[in-house]
Structures are given as structure tokens and as C-alpha cells.
Short mmCIF file of C-alpha atoms in Angstrom, two decimals:
data_model
loop_
_atom_site.label_atom_id
_atom_site.label_comp_id
_atom_site.label_asym_id
_atom_site.label_seq_id
_atom_site.Cartn_x
_atom_site.Cartn_y
_atom_site.Cartn_z
CA MET A 1 51.28 -75.99 -1.73
CA GLU A 2 53.97 -74.83 1.07
CA ASN A 3 56.55 -73.45 -1.37
CA TYR A 4 54.90 -72.67 -4.98
CA VAL A 5 55.70 -69.10 -4.94
CA LYS A 6 59.65 -70.13 -4.49
CA PHE A 7 59.41 -73.16 -7.03
CA LYS A 8 58.34 -70.62 -9.59
CA LEU A 9 60.94 -68.31 -9.11
CA VAL A 10 63.60 -70.38 -7.76
CA GLY A 11 62.77 -74.07 -8.56
CA GLY A 12 63.60 -77.18 -7.12
CA LYS A 13 60.83 -79.50 -5.44
CA LEU A 14 57.83 -78.55 -4.70
CA LYS A 15 56.47 -79.64 -1.24
CA LEU A 16 52.48 -80.64 0.02
CA LYS A 17 50.97 -79.71 2.78
CA LYS A 18 49.81 -82.06 5.33
CA GLY A 19 46.69 -83.54 4.62
CA VAL A 20 47.02 -83.33 1.13
CA LEU A 21 46.94 -85.63 -1.29
CA PRO A 22 47.62 -85.12 -5.24
CA HIS A 23 44.73 -85.70 -7.83
CA LYS A 24 47.22 -86.34 -11.37
CA PHE A 25 50.04 -88.41 -11.99
CA GLU A 26 52.67 -88.22 -14.46
CA CYS A 27 52.23 -91.81 -15.27
CA GLN A 28 48.72 -91.33 -15.55
CA LYS A 29 47.42 -91.32 -19.03
CA PRO A 30 44.05 -89.08 -20.18
CA GLN A 31 40.95 -91.50 -20.63
CA LYS A 32 38.86 -90.40 -23.64
CA LYS A 33 35.15 -90.89 -22.77
CA LYS A 34 32.83 -92.43 -25.44
CA ILE A 35 29.55 -90.89 -26.41
CA ASP A 36 27.21 -92.47 -28.14
CA ARG A 37 24.96 -90.14 -29.95
CA PRO A 38 22.29 -92.03 -31.63
CA GLY A 39 21.08 -90.78 -34.76
CA PHE A 40 23.97 -88.92 -35.87
CA LYS A 41 24.97 -90.72 -38.52
CA LYS A 42 21.11 -90.24 -40.38
CA ARG A 43 21.37 -86.60 -39.29
CA GLN A 44 25.34 -86.56 -40.89
CA ASP A 45 23.60 -88.06 -44.04
CA ILE A 46 20.70 -85.60 -44.27
CA GLU A 47 22.95 -82.55 -44.12
CA TYR A 48 25.42 -84.03 -46.73
CA PHE A 49 22.28 -84.33 -49.63
CA GLU A 50 21.05 -80.62 -48.40
CA ARG A 51 24.26 -79.92 -49.81
CA ILE A 52 24.13 -81.71 -52.99
CA LEU A 53 20.48 -80.11 -53.61
CA SER A 54 21.46 -76.49 -52.63
CA ARG A 55 24.04 -76.86 -55.78
CA ASN A 56 21.44 -77.50 -58.56
CA ILE A 57 18.63 -75.04 -56.96
CA GLY A 58 18.90 -71.08 -57.96
CA HIS A 59 18.10 -70.77 -61.76
CA GLU A 60 15.25 -70.10 -63.32
CA ASP A 61 13.54 -73.19 -63.64
CA LEU A 62 14.44 -74.89 -60.74
CA LEU A 63 15.57 -78.40 -60.27
CA LEU A 64 14.70 -80.84 -57.60
CA HIS A 65 16.21 -84.27 -57.14
CA SER A 66 14.36 -87.09 -55.46
CA ILE A 67 16.88 -88.89 -53.11
CA GLU A 68 16.67 -91.86 -51.40
CA VAL A 69 17.72 -91.22 -47.77
CA VAL A 70 20.09 -94.40 -46.42
CA GLU A 71 19.18 -95.63 -42.84
CA CYS A 72 22.38 -97.62 -41.65
CA GLU A 73 19.92 -99.38 -39.23
CA ASN A 74 16.71 -100.59 -41.67
CA GLN A 75 18.00 -100.88 -44.72
CA ASP A 76 20.28 -105.14 -45.61
CA SER A 77 24.12 -104.98 -46.91
CA ASN A 78 22.94 -105.90 -50.15
CA ASN A 79 20.30 -102.55 -51.02
CA ILE A 80 23.75 -100.68 -49.31
CA GLN A 81 26.31 -101.71 -52.09
CA ASN A 82 23.70 -101.43 -54.96
CA SER A 83 22.43 -98.18 -54.16
CA ASP A 84 24.81 -94.62 -54.71
CA PRO A 85 23.29 -91.54 -52.94
CA LEU A 86 25.35 -89.40 -55.72
CA ASN A 87 23.29 -92.11 -58.59
CA ILE A 88 21.20 -88.87 -59.95
CA PRO A 89 19.04 -88.84 -63.49
CA GLU A 90 20.27 -86.84 -66.05
CA GLU A 91 16.89 -85.52 -67.42
CA ILE A 92 14.50 -84.59 -64.29
CA ASP A 93 11.12 -83.15 -64.10
CA VAL A 94 10.67 -79.43 -64.28
CA LEU A 95 8.95 -78.09 -61.33
CA SER A 96 6.41 -74.93 -60.70
CA LYS A 97 8.22 -71.84 -58.74
CA ASN A 98 5.54 -72.00 -56.23
CA ASN A 99 6.28 -75.40 -55.35
CA VAL A 100 9.96 -75.50 -54.68
CA ARG A 101 10.39 -74.84 -50.93
CA SER A 102 7.43 -77.38 -50.41
CA GLN A 103 8.77 -80.26 -52.65
CA LYS A 104 11.92 -79.69 -51.49
CA THR A 105 11.79 -80.22 -47.84
CA GLN A 106 9.82 -83.35 -48.40
CA ALA A 107 13.00 -84.71 -50.72
CA VAL A 108 14.87 -84.65 -47.83
CA GLN A 109 13.34 -85.27 -45.02
CA VAL A 110 10.71 -88.34 -46.78
CA ASN A 111 12.35 -91.49 -48.17
CA MET A 112 11.35 -91.52 -51.90
CA LYS A 113 13.24 -93.57 -54.62
CA PRO A 114 13.87 -92.21 -58.07
CA LYS A 115 10.56 -92.47 -60.34
CA MET A 116 12.11 -93.94 -63.16
CA LYS A 117 10.41 -96.05 -66.17
CA THR A 118 12.35 -99.35 -66.31
CA LYS A 119 12.53 -101.91 -69.42
CA SER A 120 11.76 -105.61 -69.41
CA ASN A 121 16.22 -105.62 -69.09
CA ASN A 122 15.65 -103.39 -66.43
CA THR A 123 17.87 -100.63 -68.06
CA PRO A 124 16.66 -97.24 -66.82
CA MET A 125 14.95 -95.09 -69.18
CA LYS A 126 15.20 -91.70 -69.84
CA TRP A 127 12.55 -89.23 -68.85
CA LYS A 128 10.75 -87.20 -71.40
CA GLN A 129 10.53 -83.47 -70.73
CA PRO A 130 7.09 -82.17 -70.31
CA ILE A 131 5.20 -80.52 -72.96
CA VAL A 132 4.48 -77.07 -73.24
CA LYS A 133 1.69 -76.11 -74.60
CA LYS A 134 2.16 -73.13 -77.64
CA LYS A 135 -0.66 -70.26 -77.37
CA VAL A 136 -2.22 -70.53 -80.77
CA ILE A 137 -3.57 -67.59 -82.33
CA PRO A 138 -6.90 -67.72 -84.69
CA LYS A 139 -5.94 -67.03 -88.60
CA ASN A 140 -8.03 -64.85 -90.75
CA LEU A 141 -8.60 -62.59 -88.23
CA ASP A 142 -9.82 -58.83 -89.20
CA PRO A 143 -6.40 -56.07 -88.87
CA ASN A 144 -8.36 -53.40 -87.64
CA VAL A 145 -9.99 -55.72 -84.53
CA SER A 146 -6.84 -56.97 -82.18
CA PHE A 147 -7.31 -60.04 -79.48
CA THR A 148 -5.08 -60.18 -76.10
CA ILE A 149 -4.89 -63.70 -75.09
CA SER A 150 -3.94 -64.52 -71.75
CA ASN A 151 -3.71 -67.79 -69.99
CA SER A 152 -7.18 -67.33 -67.60
CA ASN A 153 -10.74 -68.34 -68.82
CA SER A 154 -12.48 -64.79 -68.01
CA SER A 155 -13.29 -63.19 -70.74
CA GLU A 156 -12.32 -59.90 -69.48
CA ASN A 157 -9.14 -60.37 -71.08
CA ILE A 158 -9.79 -60.20 -74.36
CA ARG A 159 -10.82 -56.73 -75.22
CA SER A 160 -11.54 -55.75 -79.26
CA PHE A 161 -11.89 -52.55 -81.04
CA GLY A 162 -8.50 -52.12 -80.59
CA VAL A 163 -8.79 -51.46 -76.97
CA ASN A 164 -6.15 -53.45 -74.65
CA ALA A 165 -6.85 -54.36 -70.74
CA SER A 166 -3.25 -52.65 -70.06
CA ASP A 167 -4.77 -49.49 -71.12
CA ASN A 168 -7.54 -49.28 -68.57
CA GLU A 169 -4.99 -50.29 -65.31
CA SER A 170 -2.80 -47.66 -66.60
CA ASN A 171 -5.59 -45.30 -65.92
CA ASP A 172 -6.51 -46.27 -63.01
CA LEU A 173 -2.51 -46.36 -61.71
CA GLU A 174 -2.01 -42.72 -62.99
CA ILE A 175 -5.47 -41.40 -61.40
CA THR A 176 -4.09 -42.97 -57.69
CA LYS A 177 -0.39 -41.36 -58.05
CA THR A 178 -1.87 -38.34 -58.74
CA MET A 179 -4.14 -38.83 -55.88
CA ASN A 180 -1.55 -39.78 -54.17
CA LYS A 181 0.45 -36.86 -54.86
CA ASN A 182 -1.87 -34.07 -54.80
CA PHE A 183 -2.26 -35.32 -51.20
CA PHE A 184 0.79 -35.45 -50.45
CA ASN A 185 1.42 -32.34 -51.68
CA GLU A 186 -1.38 -30.30 -49.21
CA HIS A 187 -0.13 -32.15 -46.01
CA MET A 188 3.23 -30.86 -46.40
CA GLN A 189 2.58 -27.80 -47.93
CA LYS A 190 -0.04 -27.53 -44.50
CA GLY A 191 3.05 -28.80 -42.24
CA ALA A 192 5.51 -25.79 -43.45
CA LEU A 193 3.21 -23.18 -43.09
CA MET A 194 2.09 -24.46 -39.35
CA ALA A 195 5.98 -24.74 -38.40
CA ILE A 196 7.00 -21.36 -39.95
CA SER A 197 3.71 -20.01 -38.07
CA ARG A 198 5.23 -21.56 -35.03
CA ASP A 199 8.77 -19.83 -34.97
CA PRO A 200 9.09 -17.58 -38.03
CA LYS A 201 12.30 -15.32 -37.07
CA LEU A 202 14.06 -19.51 -37.26
CA LEU A 203 13.07 -20.46 -40.47
CA ILE A 204 12.17 -16.98 -42.61
CA GLY A 205 14.13 -14.70 -39.91
CA ILE A 206 11.27 -12.59 -38.96
CA PRO A 207 10.45 -12.74 -35.24
CA ALA A 208 6.84 -13.57 -34.38
CA HIS A 209 5.45 -9.87 -33.14
CA SER A 210 6.57 -8.81 -36.69
CA TYR A 211 4.81 -11.85 -38.13
CA PHE A 212 2.40 -9.66 -39.30
CA CYS A 213 4.63 -8.18 -41.58
CA ILE A 214 3.94 -11.22 -44.40
CA LYS A 215 0.60 -9.80 -45.01
CA HIS A 216 1.51 -6.21 -46.01
CA LEU A 217 4.47 -7.61 -48.12
CA GLN A 218 1.25 -9.67 -49.57
CA ASN A 219 -1.10 -6.69 -50.20
CA PHE A 220 2.02 -4.02 -51.59
CA THR A 221 3.86 -6.85 -54.15
CA GLU A 222 0.56 -8.44 -54.91
CA ILE A 223 1.93 -12.31 -54.92
CA SER A 224 0.48 -14.99 -52.95
CA SER A 225 2.35 -15.86 -49.37
CA ILE A 226 3.42 -18.99 -50.43
CA GLU A 227 5.64 -17.08 -52.96
CA ILE A 228 6.39 -15.06 -50.03
CA LEU A 229 7.51 -17.40 -47.84
CA VAL A 230 9.42 -19.94 -49.82
CA THR A 231 11.69 -16.86 -50.97
CA LEU A 232 12.78 -15.79 -47.19
CA ARG A 233 13.35 -19.52 -46.72
CA LYS A 234 15.11 -19.90 -49.72
CA ILE A 235 17.49 -16.77 -48.12
CA ARG A 236 17.28 -17.79 -44.68
CA TRP A 237 18.77 -21.27 -45.27
CA HIS A 238 19.71 -21.58 -48.66
CA ASP A 239 17.52 -24.81 -49.26
CA PRO A 240 18.32 -26.73 -52.60
CA ASN A 241 15.14 -26.12 -54.58
CA SER A 242 14.61 -29.64 -54.52
CA MET A 243 14.58 -29.51 -51.21
CA LEU A 244 12.60 -26.72 -51.01
CA ALA A 245 10.16 -27.88 -53.13
CA ILE A 246 9.04 -31.02 -51.30
CA HIS A 247 8.82 -28.84 -47.94
CA PHE A 248 6.12 -26.47 -50.25
CA GLY A 249 4.46 -29.57 -52.05
CA LEU A 250 5.64 -27.75 -55.11
CA SER A 251 7.36 -29.06 -57.88
CA GLU A 252 11.18 -28.01 -58.68
CA SER A 253 10.71 -25.51 -61.48
CA SER A 254 7.68 -23.40 -59.43
CA VAL A 255 10.21 -22.99 -56.73
CA THR A 256 12.86 -21.44 -58.99
CA LYS A 257 10.09 -19.24 -60.62
CA TYR A 258 8.65 -18.13 -57.62
CA PHE A 259 12.27 -16.60 -55.62
CA ASN A 260 13.58 -15.05 -59.52
CA LYS A 261 10.36 -13.06 -59.56
CA THR A 262 9.40 -12.37 -55.94
CA LEU A 263 13.05 -11.63 -54.88
CA PRO A 264 13.01 -7.84 -56.62
CA LYS A 265 9.73 -7.04 -55.37
CA ILE A 266 10.56 -8.15 -51.60
CA ALA A 267 13.53 -6.26 -51.90
CA LEU A 268 12.17 -3.39 -53.36
CA CYS A 269 9.34 -3.25 -50.44
CA LEU A 270 11.72 -4.01 -47.60
CA ASN A 271 13.95 -1.95 -48.82
CA ARG A 272 11.81 1.14 -46.82
CA LEU A 273 12.79 -0.32 -43.80
CA ILE A 274 16.40 0.74 -44.06
CA ILE A 275 16.15 4.48 -43.21
CA TRP A 276 18.62 7.27 -42.23
CA PRO A 277 17.04 8.87 -38.68
CA SER A 278 17.75 12.19 -38.31
CA ALA A 279 20.19 13.30 -35.57
CA ASP A 280 17.43 14.42 -33.03
CA ASP A 281 16.19 10.52 -33.21
CA VAL A 282 19.77 9.23 -32.39
CA ARG A 283 19.98 11.23 -29.46
CA GLU A 284 17.37 9.74 -28.24
CA ASN A 285 18.01 6.86 -28.35
CA LEU A 286 21.37 6.48 -27.87
CA PRO A 287 23.02 4.22 -25.91
CA ILE A 288 25.25 4.98 -22.39
CA ALA A 289 28.26 4.36 -23.93
CA PHE A 290 28.43 6.90 -26.11
CA ARG A 291 26.67 9.68 -24.19
CA LYS A 292 30.10 10.83 -22.50
CA ARG A 293 32.62 11.17 -24.86
CA TYR A 294 30.55 10.51 -28.45
CA SER A 295 27.25 11.93 -28.45
CA LYS A 296 27.33 13.46 -31.45
CA ALA A 297 28.10 10.24 -33.19
CA ILE A 298 25.66 9.45 -36.07
CA SER A 299 27.12 6.42 -37.97
CA ILE A 300 29.64 3.31 -37.30
CA ILE A 301 30.78 1.68 -40.99
CA ASP A 302 32.30 -1.19 -41.95
CA CYS A 303 33.02 -3.03 -45.53
CA PHE A 304 31.92 -7.65 -45.20
CA GLU A 305 32.18 -9.53 -48.63
CA ILE A 306 30.77 -12.55 -49.05
CA GLN A 307 32.31 -15.41 -51.12
CA ILE A 308 31.40 -15.86 -55.03
CA GLU A 309 32.53 -18.82 -57.01
CA LYS A 310 35.35 -18.11 -59.33
CA PRO A 311 33.63 -16.25 -62.43
CA SER A 312 35.25 -17.52 -66.22
CA ASN A 313 36.18 -14.29 -67.08
CA ALA A 314 39.49 -13.38 -66.33
CA SER A 315 38.51 -9.54 -65.80
CA HIS A 316 35.77 -10.48 -63.45
CA GLN A 317 38.54 -12.74 -61.96
CA ALA A 318 41.06 -10.02 -61.27
CA ALA A 319 37.94 -7.22 -60.11
CA THR A 320 36.64 -9.59 -57.58
CA TRP A 321 39.69 -11.29 -56.08
CA SER A 322 40.10 -10.49 -52.46
CA GLN A 323 43.53 -10.37 -50.68
CA TYR A 324 42.07 -10.32 -47.24
CA LYS A 325 39.84 -13.65 -48.34
CA SER A 326 42.04 -15.04 -50.49
CA CYS A 327 39.05 -15.86 -53.10
CA ASN A 328 36.80 -13.97 -55.03
CA THR A 329 34.13 -11.84 -52.95
CA ILE A 330 31.77 -9.17 -53.51
CA LYS A 331 31.89 -6.37 -51.11
CA TYR A 332 29.28 -4.02 -49.19
CA LEU A 333 29.50 -0.77 -47.08
CA ILE A 334 27.32 -0.77 -44.66
CA SER A 335 26.44 1.79 -41.65
CA ILE A 336 24.68 1.46 -38.47
CA THR A 337 23.19 4.30 -35.87
CA PRO A 338 24.68 3.72 -32.42
CA ASP A 339 21.78 2.05 -31.09
CA GLY A 340 22.39 -0.67 -34.18
CA LEU A 341 19.75 0.02 -36.76
CA ILE A 342 20.88 -0.43 -39.79
CA ASN A 343 20.94 2.70 -41.81
CA PHE A 344 22.26 2.23 -45.07
CA ILE A 345 23.84 -0.46 -47.39
CA SER A 346 26.03 0.40 -50.38
CA GLU A 347 25.61 -1.61 -53.91
CA GLY A 348 27.94 -4.71 -54.41
CA TYR A 349 31.28 -3.79 -55.18
CA GLY A 350 34.39 -6.34 -56.14
CA GLY A 351 36.89 -7.45 -53.55
CA ARG A 352 39.60 -5.68 -55.00
CA THR A 353 38.30 -2.54 -54.35
CA PRO A 354 39.40 -0.79 -51.62
CA ASP A 355 37.37 0.37 -48.54
CA SER A 356 37.80 4.64 -49.18
CA THR A 357 36.87 3.93 -52.89
CA ILE A 358 33.30 2.17 -52.14
CA PHE A 359 32.92 4.90 -49.12
CA GLU A 360 33.12 7.79 -51.74
CA ASP A 361 31.77 6.36 -54.43
CA SER A 362 28.62 4.72 -52.87
CA GLY A 363 26.68 7.76 -51.64
CA PHE A 364 27.36 7.54 -48.36
CA LEU A 365 28.25 11.23 -48.12
CA ASP A 366 25.52 12.61 -49.08
CA LYS A 367 23.78 11.50 -46.21
CA LEU A 368 26.05 12.97 -43.48
CA ALA A 369 24.74 16.09 -42.11
CA GLN A 370 27.07 18.67 -40.91
CA GLY A 371 28.60 18.37 -37.75
CA SER A 372 28.05 14.59 -37.09
CA ILE A 373 31.24 12.05 -36.34
CA VAL A 374 31.51 8.60 -38.07
CA LEU A 375 33.14 6.27 -36.67
CA ALA A 376 35.26 3.83 -39.08
CA ASP A 377 37.97 0.85 -38.71
CA ARG A 378 41.72 1.58 -39.35
CA GLY A 379 41.04 0.12 -43.48
CA PHE A 380 39.27 3.30 -44.08
CA LYS A 381 42.29 5.80 -44.26
CA ASN A 382 42.11 8.99 -46.55
CA ILE A 383 38.88 9.34 -46.30
CA SER A 384 38.95 12.41 -43.65
CA HIS A 385 39.00 15.10 -45.61
CA LEU A 386 36.24 13.99 -47.70
CA LEU A 387 34.68 14.24 -44.47
CA GLU A 388 36.17 17.68 -43.50
CA GLN A 389 34.44 18.86 -47.11
CA ARG A 390 31.25 17.70 -45.34
CA GLY A 391 32.09 19.41 -42.15
CA CYS A 392 32.04 16.24 -40.60
CA THR A 393 34.57 14.49 -38.52
CA LEU A 394 36.07 10.70 -38.41
CA LEU A 395 36.75 9.45 -35.77
CA ARG A 396 39.04 5.82 -36.06
CA PRO A 397 41.81 3.99 -34.28
CA PRO A 398 44.87 5.63 -34.66
CA SER A 399 47.66 4.16 -37.15
CA VAL A 400 50.55 1.32 -36.58
CA SER A 401 53.72 1.65 -38.11
CA SER A 402 56.48 -0.78 -37.49
CA ASN A 403 59.08 2.26 -36.54
CA SER A 404 56.89 4.01 -33.58
CA LYS A 405 54.70 3.05 -30.44
CA LEU A 406 51.79 4.43 -29.59
CA THR A 407 51.91 6.39 -26.63
CA ALA A 408 49.93 5.76 -23.24
CA GLU A 409 47.11 8.09 -24.60
CA GLU A 410 46.98 6.65 -28.35
CA VAL A 411 46.20 2.89 -26.65
CA LEU A 412 43.65 4.45 -24.75
CA GLN A 413 41.75 5.97 -27.26
CA THR A 414 42.26 2.93 -29.34
CA LYS A 415 40.17 1.05 -26.70
CA ARG A 416 38.06 3.23 -26.25
CA ILE A 417 37.08 3.27 -30.19
CA ALA A 418 36.90 -0.39 -30.38
CA ALA A 419 34.79 -0.92 -27.80
CA ILE A 420 32.18 0.76 -28.98
CA ARG A 421 32.82 -0.06 -32.65
CA VAL A 422 32.16 -3.82 -32.35
CA HIS A 423 28.70 -2.96 -32.45
CA VAL A 424 28.80 -2.83 -36.12
CA GLU A 425 30.47 -6.67 -35.82
CA ARG A 426 27.26 -7.67 -33.82
CA SER A 427 25.00 -6.17 -36.70
CA ILE A 428 27.35 -8.03 -39.79
CA GLY A 429 27.02 -11.16 -37.35
CA LYS A 430 22.68 -10.88 -37.84
CA LEU A 431 23.24 -10.60 -41.25
CA ARG A 432 25.48 -13.68 -41.69
CA ASP A 433 23.22 -15.82 -39.69
CA PHE A 434 21.42 -15.45 -43.36
CA LYS A 435 22.87 -19.02 -44.66
CA MET A 436 23.04 -17.80 -48.29
CA ILE A 437 25.32 -14.84 -47.43
CA GLY A 438 26.76 -16.45 -44.78
CA PRO A 439 30.40 -16.51 -43.52
CA HIS A 440 31.11 -19.96 -45.05
CA ALA A 441 28.83 -19.62 -48.31
CA CYS A 442 29.60 -19.70 -51.79
CA VAL A 443 26.77 -17.99 -54.17
CA ASP A 444 26.36 -19.53 -57.11
CA ILE A 445 27.28 -17.71 -60.02
CA SER A 446 24.04 -17.41 -61.48
CA TYR A 447 22.80 -15.94 -58.29
CA ILE A 448 25.07 -12.88 -58.34
CA HIS A 449 22.87 -10.58 -59.90
CA PHE A 450 20.50 -10.71 -57.35
CA LEU A 451 23.01 -10.72 -54.41
CA ASP A 452 21.79 -6.24 -54.27
CA ASN A 453 18.58 -7.10 -53.40
CA ILE A 454 19.33 -10.58 -50.96
CA VAL A 455 21.50 -9.05 -49.04
CA THR A 456 19.11 -5.84 -48.97
CA ILE A 457 15.95 -8.09 -47.63
CA ALA A 458 18.59 -9.28 -45.11
CA CYS A 459 19.13 -6.18 -43.67
CA GLY A 460 15.49 -5.05 -43.42
CA LEU A 461 14.49 -8.16 -41.59
CA VAL A 462 17.40 -7.39 -39.12
CA ASN A 463 16.17 -4.54 -38.51
CA LEU A 464 12.41 -6.20 -37.80
CA GLN A 465 14.45 -8.03 -34.73
CA ASN A 466 15.45 -6.97 -31.31
CA CYS A 467 17.86 -4.27 -30.81
CA LEU A 468 21.74 -4.88 -29.94
CA PHE A 469 21.10 -3.31 -26.53
CA SER A 470 19.03 -4.46 -24.08
CA ASN A 471 18.41 -1.17 -22.22
CA GLN A 472 18.29 1.90 -23.48
CA VAL A 473 17.97 3.96 -20.32
#
């Protein structure tokens, strides 16, 4: 067509190109082609009878109807009029469940006439139900002797003297179950030990070069290595006891027992790794960032909090409520040396306790030598007089008030202190790698009395890891 676009937009008459003839006209009626499909009638009848059969099948005693498939091409008209595809007898045979599928397909595919008994007057008779034989139990038996009668003819199914055949079978099943369980537990335990020895830092928090400490813990605490590894794995990943029982091939009660028994002993052993070095040792390992202005710095302190479940006691709720975290917490005071070694960890206090109170009550002041410098955050207020009594100096960023602004020197001093005080946050971050005291962990109320030991173990394992600074030159 020459003006197809114009015809669509404006309208008018269509103009054909030269040498083009139309192949459809409006006066032409569509022709319907008749397609002869042989066997369609027969196939349709078979599908119809299959749907009828599917409605009556599905109960415990499956019913199967013998239906004659009507073939229009092979049967006479008289047979077609007399036959009714829905004329199904009221009572039918009960077939066994094992032969249902094969007989169902045979009834649909093969032409079969209903098996009915007829009288002389050509009236159909009702089918009789099959007779079910009952079990015959002999009389006048000795009451002390019991028999088990079954359908099979073998003599092994009859047991006397009060012993049934199921007893031996149940014993065999129990033996096989215990054997399979023991086999599974042994292989799971071997797999867990191999995985820990391959990457101990990932699974229990101990670096590979310090993995020999497991043997020292075993000798010091006199407990097995499995119990130690279960406890360290629990602290590192905070796995449920049921999962630990599967990994180590133990029962859930055994995991709970091992954890409660070994935790205080391991904490007592690893507490020796939290040492307070002398001033000379600190200066020898002093990082470059401290040497120019803070060469006398001996400690960097900070507090961190661990969330716990809400206690049921109202006084405990008030004591552990943290305004900073907006939840119930346990607070700890931590101190590190300038090179990142944890040299002090306090006991747990309620989240409502101020930092200055923990600093004064924890016993940290007894560790300080005269002339030492302690770096702290702005939260440690009103502790400078406590350090001055010991002959020490507190170094913290200047306080900020809403009425006055910081001078240029105070801003510069704040940046310098924050740049070197950030290392204590890095040490706390290493502690948070232990999921039981992680940033998003919520310690169960039953583990609160173990929390001091858990924090002590985590601090000891952090000291076994690599230093915060790559080069100490």
C-alpha cells in the first residue's frame, strides 16, 4: 500500500501499489476445514470412564469396576441401546491393595463385561461378599505359655514361654541404632578436631602459633582436651548446646556439664596472661606515635558494656539499666598498654554505675607506678585528684560546654589524644569477635554469673593473638 501511514492517521481510501492484487475480500466468508480424527470418539469414551473410576478409588478397600467400553464401529445398534455405561452393580468384589494398579489399567484398556450371576428370568443377582477367615485361637491353653499366631506357615513365628518374636527384633534394632550412633559420634568428633587444628583462630580464638597452649591448659586444669575445646568454641561462636553436641559427638547434657565445669578452671589459667608490665618493658615496646609527646604513657583505659537479659528483680533492673545503651548491661573497665596488650580487666558492674566509680573501686589505682600517664576518654570525670594522690597524670580531651568554644590548641590536643586513644577501641573490637560478648549479643540470665570468667578468657586469648601494630621500630 502506498498511503498506509496516511490512511491510519487521516483516513480516506487505500491505494495499492502497481502490480499488487488483494488476496482477501470483505464479501468472502471464512471456510472451516473439517479434520477427520479417527479414534477420537473411542479415546474420549475411555477418558470419561477413567474419571468415573477415579472417583470410586482412594479408600482402604479399593474398588474396581469392570466396565465395557462401547465401540460405535464394532457393536450393533441394539447393544448400544441396551448398554448403559453408568449401570454399575451395587456390591462389587474387594480386591487386594497390591493388584489395584494392574487391574485398574486392565479394566480401562480391555473390553470386559460385568461378571454377574443371572437367574432363569434373566434378572441380575447380587454378588456375595467374600468370606474373611478369622484367626482361630486354641482353647484350654496353659496360662503361663503364650503363643503368637500369624498368617505365615513358618514355625519361627510361633514362640513359647512368654517370649515374642518382636523382642529379638527390637533388641537387634536397638543394637544397630547404638552402633550407628556411636559411629556417627566418632566421625563427627574427629571432623571437629581436624577443623579446629586446621584453623584454630577462627573456631576457638587461638592463633595457630599458640595452639600448643591447649596441652598446657590440659595439664594445668587436669581436664580433657574435648572439654576445653567445647568451652572455647562456645565462647567464640556462642553456638547452642544442641549444635555443639552434634559437632563434637556428645549429648546436650554433657556439653552443658563440660561448660559449667571447665569455665572457671580455664579462666583461672588464662588470667595469668593478663599481666601488668613494668615501665621499662613498656618503653622498650613503645610505638612510634607515642614516643615524641607521650613517652611516659603506661595505660589507656576505657569501659565497655555487654547486654544481658532483663532481670526479673526490680532492683536488679534498676542497677543494670544503661542510659547510654538503653538496655540492661554489665560494664567492665579495660586497660591496655600503648602497644595493645591488655594489662587489666575489672569485675563486672551494673550498667548504671558511672565510669569514675568503677575506676576507683576496681583496684586499678593499685597497679600504677609514680610518674605514669593514663589516657582516658571524656567520660572519666573527677578522677584527676585520685591520680594526683598517686603521683600520676590524667590525659584526656578537654571538656566541651555549650557556652564556650574550644580554642585552636584545645582542638589540636583533642585530635592528638583521640588518634592514640583509638587503640583501646581496637582491642575492645577484638574482644567483640567472641560472639558470646559481641556487640549484638544478649547474654542469657543463666550465664550472668559466668560472665566475669568469659571476659577473662577472651582477654587472655586476645593477648595470645598478634599485636595491634605491625612494626614497632
